[in-house]
XYZ file of C-alpha atoms in Angstrom:
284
model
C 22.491 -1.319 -23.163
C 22.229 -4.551 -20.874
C 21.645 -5.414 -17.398
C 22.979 -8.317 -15.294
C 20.946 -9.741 -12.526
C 22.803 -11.622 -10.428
C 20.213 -13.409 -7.422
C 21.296 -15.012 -4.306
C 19.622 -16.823 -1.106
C 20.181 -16.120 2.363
C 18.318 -16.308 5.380
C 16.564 -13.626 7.144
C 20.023 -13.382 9.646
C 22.160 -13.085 6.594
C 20.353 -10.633 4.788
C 22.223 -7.203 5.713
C 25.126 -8.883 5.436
C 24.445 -10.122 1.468
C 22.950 -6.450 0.730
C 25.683 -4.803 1.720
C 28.233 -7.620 -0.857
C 25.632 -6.547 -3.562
C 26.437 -3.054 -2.688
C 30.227 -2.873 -2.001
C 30.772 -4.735 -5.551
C 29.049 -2.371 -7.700
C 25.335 -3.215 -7.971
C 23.187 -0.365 -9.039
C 19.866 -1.385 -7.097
C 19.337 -4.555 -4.574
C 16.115 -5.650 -3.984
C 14.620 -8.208 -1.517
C 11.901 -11.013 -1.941
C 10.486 -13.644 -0.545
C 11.884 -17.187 -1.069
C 9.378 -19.480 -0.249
C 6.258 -17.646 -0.664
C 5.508 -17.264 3.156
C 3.283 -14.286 3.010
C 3.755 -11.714 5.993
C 0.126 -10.988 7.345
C 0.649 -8.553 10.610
C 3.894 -7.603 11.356
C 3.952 -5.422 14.563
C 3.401 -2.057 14.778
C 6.519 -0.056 13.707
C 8.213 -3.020 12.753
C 9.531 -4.129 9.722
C 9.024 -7.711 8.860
C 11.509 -10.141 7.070
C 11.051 -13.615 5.683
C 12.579 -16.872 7.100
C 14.121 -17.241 3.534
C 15.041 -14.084 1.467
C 16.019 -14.023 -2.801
C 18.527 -11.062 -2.887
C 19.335 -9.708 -6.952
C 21.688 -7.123 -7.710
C 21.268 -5.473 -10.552
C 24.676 -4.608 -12.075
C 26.083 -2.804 -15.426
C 26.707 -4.526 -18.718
C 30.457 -4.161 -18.072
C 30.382 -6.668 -15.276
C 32.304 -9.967 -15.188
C 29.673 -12.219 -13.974
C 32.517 -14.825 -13.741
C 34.006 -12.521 -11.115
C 30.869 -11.609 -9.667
C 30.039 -15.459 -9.199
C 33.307 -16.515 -7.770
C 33.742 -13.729 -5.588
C 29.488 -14.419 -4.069
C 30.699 -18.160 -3.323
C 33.709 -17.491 -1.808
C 31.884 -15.233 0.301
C 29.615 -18.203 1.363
C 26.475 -17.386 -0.099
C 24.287 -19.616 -2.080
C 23.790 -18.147 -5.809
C 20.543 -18.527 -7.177
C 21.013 -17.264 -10.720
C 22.716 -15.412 -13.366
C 20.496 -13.458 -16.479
C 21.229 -10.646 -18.470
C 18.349 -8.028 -19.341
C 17.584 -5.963 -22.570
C 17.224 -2.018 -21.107
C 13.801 -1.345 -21.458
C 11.809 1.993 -20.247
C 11.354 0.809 -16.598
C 9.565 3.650 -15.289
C 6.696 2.853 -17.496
C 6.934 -1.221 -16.518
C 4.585 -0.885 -13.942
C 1.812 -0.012 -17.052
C 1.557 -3.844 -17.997
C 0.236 -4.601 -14.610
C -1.252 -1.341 -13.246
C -4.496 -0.325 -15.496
C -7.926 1.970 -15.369
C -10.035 0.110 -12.664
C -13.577 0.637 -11.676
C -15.052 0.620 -8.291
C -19.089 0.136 -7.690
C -20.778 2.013 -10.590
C -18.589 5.330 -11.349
C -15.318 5.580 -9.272
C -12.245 4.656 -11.291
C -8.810 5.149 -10.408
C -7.040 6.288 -13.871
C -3.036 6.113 -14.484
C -1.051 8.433 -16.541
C -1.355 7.112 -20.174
C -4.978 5.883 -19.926
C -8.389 7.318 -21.321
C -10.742 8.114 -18.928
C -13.999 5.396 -19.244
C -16.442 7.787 -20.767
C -19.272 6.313 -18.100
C -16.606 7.755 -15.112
C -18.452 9.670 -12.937
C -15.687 10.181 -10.466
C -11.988 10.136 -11.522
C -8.938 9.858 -9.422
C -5.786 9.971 -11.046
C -2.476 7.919 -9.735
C 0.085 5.912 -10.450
C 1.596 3.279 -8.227
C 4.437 4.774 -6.054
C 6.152 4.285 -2.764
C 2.891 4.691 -0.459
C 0.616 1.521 -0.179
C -3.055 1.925 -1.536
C -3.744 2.291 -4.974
C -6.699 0.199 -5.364
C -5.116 -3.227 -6.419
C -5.483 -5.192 -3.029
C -8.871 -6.199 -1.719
C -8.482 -3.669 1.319
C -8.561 -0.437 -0.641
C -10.976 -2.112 -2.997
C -13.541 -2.697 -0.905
C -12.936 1.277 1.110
C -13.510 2.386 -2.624
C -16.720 0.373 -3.207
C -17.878 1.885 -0.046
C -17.223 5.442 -1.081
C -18.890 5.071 -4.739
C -22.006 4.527 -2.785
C -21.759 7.230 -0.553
C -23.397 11.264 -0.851
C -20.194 12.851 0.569
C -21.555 16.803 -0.688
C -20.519 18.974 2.242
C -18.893 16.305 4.594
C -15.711 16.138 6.810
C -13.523 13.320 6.221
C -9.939 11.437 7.824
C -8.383 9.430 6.017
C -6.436 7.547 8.986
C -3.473 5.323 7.122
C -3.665 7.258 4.070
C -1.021 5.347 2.240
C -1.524 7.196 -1.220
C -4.204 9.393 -0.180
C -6.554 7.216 -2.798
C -9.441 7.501 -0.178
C -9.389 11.225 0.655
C -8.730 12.266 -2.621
C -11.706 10.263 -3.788
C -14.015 11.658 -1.069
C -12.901 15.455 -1.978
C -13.425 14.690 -5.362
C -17.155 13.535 -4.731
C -17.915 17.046 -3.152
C -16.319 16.525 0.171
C -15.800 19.802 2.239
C -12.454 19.328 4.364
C -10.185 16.286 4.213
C -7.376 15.095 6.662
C -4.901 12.314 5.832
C -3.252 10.694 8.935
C -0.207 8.534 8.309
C 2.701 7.160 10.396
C 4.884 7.353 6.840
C 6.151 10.530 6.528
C 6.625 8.740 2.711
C 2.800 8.420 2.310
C 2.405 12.163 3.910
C 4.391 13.124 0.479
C 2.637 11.059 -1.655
C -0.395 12.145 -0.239
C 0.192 15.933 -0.935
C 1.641 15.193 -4.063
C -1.399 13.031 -5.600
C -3.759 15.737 -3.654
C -1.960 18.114 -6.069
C -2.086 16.378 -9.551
C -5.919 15.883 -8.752
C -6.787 19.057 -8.161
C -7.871 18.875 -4.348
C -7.368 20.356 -1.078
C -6.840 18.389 1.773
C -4.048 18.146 5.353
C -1.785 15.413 5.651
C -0.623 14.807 9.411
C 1.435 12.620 11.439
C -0.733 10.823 14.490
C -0.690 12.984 17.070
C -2.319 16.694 16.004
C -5.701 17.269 17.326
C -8.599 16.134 14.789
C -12.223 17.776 14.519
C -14.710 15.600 14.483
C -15.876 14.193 11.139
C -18.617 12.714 9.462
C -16.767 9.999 7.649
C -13.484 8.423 9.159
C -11.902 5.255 6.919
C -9.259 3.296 8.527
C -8.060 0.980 6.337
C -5.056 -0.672 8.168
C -4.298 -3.791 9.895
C -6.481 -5.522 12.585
C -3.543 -5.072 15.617
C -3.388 -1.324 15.777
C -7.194 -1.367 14.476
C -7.979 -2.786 17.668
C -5.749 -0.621 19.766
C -7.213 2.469 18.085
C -10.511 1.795 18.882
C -11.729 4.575 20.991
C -9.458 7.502 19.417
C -11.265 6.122 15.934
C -14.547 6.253 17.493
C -14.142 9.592 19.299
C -13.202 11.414 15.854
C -16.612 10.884 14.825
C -19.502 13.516 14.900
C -22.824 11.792 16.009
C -24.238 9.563 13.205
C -21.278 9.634 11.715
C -19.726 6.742 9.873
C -16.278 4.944 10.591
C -14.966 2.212 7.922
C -13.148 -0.196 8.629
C -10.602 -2.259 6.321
C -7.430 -4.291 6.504
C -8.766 -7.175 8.171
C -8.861 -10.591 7.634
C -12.141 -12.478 7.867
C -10.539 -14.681 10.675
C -9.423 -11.304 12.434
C -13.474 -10.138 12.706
C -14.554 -11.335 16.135
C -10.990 -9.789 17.473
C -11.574 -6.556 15.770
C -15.546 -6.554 16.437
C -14.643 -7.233 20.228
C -12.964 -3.711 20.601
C -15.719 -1.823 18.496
C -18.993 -3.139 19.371
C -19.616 -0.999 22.867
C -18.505 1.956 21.831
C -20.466 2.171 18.334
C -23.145 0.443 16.098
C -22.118 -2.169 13.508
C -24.094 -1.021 10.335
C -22.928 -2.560 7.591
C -20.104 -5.023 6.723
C -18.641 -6.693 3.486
C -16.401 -9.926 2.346
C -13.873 -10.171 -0.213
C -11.213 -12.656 -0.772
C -10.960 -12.810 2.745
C -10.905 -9.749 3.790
C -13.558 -7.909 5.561
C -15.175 -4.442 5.631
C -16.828 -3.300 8.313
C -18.813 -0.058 9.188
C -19.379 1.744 12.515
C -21.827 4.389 13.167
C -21.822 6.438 16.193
């Protein structure tokens, strides 16, 4: 079987209007990207952010008359990009060629299904890439899971505030961890969270904001710098005394900001740079 793409431009005020002509003539997915590679750093809280310039494809059936399809996009006033056609292929498993076994510090390795576990694993989480944000492959989680290789979590209490995937609390339970909590605004993540929990083998809660939290020993936070800031005292408060809070999401021009709302209410311990973003660690 084959696969048209058909791809189209708009701008950001046209886009509902060019999803929904993808939609109404048959397309069997839509998806939206970026057109001029304007990256979106910190959107709001509870926003959802949208590019000046947007590339909108349809993906249609084999049985469509691109001819039709073409005429019908122009005379509807929006700019056509391009045209291909696509061999079917097993999709679900697509995401393999990108998404591999990757190691963080000296033993922690986040394994997809498919893959051998590294014989010198010491701690194993297993996931695939879903609809929740952390997996591992962007600097922020990265350098959370660097942070937690080095750690002696035996016996501790853990959040995991922005769980996306649950990567982080599953990771901590799995290193001997006693209780975890996941904290998400997502109700998407909450599932994912639960679900990867499952496949793992672990135990953990996965809340909404908002429910009352123990204290813990270990609290990550791996976010963005806005709501960072604005959390700064409910972060700090979930903390037991010496207890650790890390910090990630940040970009290295965002430290003073972030710093600013941290540094009288707990002690900076520790902090860490990669590709410009930061990591930075709290103790109470």
């Amino acid at each position: 079987m084959h696969w048209v793409n058909v791809t189209a431009t708009s701008e950001r005020s046209g886009l509902e209007a060019l999803e929904t002509w993808f939609w109404d003539h048959g397309a069997v997915s839509v998806t939206v990207e970026d057109g001029e590679d304007k990256p979106i750093y910190e959107p709001p809280p509870g926003e959802q952010p949208v590019w000046e310039e947007v590339l909108v494809t349809g993906l249609f059936e084999e049985d469509a008359v691109i001819e039709n399809l073409e005429s019908a996009l122009l005379e509807a006033g929006f700019k056509l990009s391009c045209i291909a056609r696509l061999e079917d292929r097993a999709w679900e498993r697509e995401w393999l060629h990108r998404f591999k076994p990757m190691q963080f510090g000296e033993g922690l390795w986040v394994c997809p299904s498919g893959f051998q576990v590294p014989a010198v694993a010491r701690t194993v989480i297993r996931l695939d890439p879903g609809l929740a944000f952390g997996t591992g492959t962007h600097e922020t989680t990265r350098l959370c899971l660097e942070y937690l290789d080095g750690l002696d979590v035996s016996g501790c209490s853990v959040i995991d505030y922005g769980c996306g995937s649950g990567v982080l609390g599953i990771g901590a339970a799995l290193k001997g961890a006693s209780t975890i909590t996941a904290i998400d605004t997502d109700p998407q993540a909450l599932t994912a969270t639960r679900e990867n929990a499952r496949r793992n083998n672990v135990e953990l809660r996965a809340d909404l904001p908002g429910h009352r939290l123990e204290a813990a020993d270990l609290v990550f936070a791996n976010i963005l710098a806005q709501p960072l800031t604005e959390l700064a005292p409910t972060l700090v408060n979930t903390l037991r005394q010496d207890g650790l809070l890390i910090l990630s999401g940040i970009m290295t021009s965002q430290r003073d900001w972030v710093v600013g709302a941290y540094d009288h209410l707990a002690e900076l311990v520790e902090e860490a740079e990669l590709n410009g973003w930061i990591r930075l660690v709290w103790k109470r």
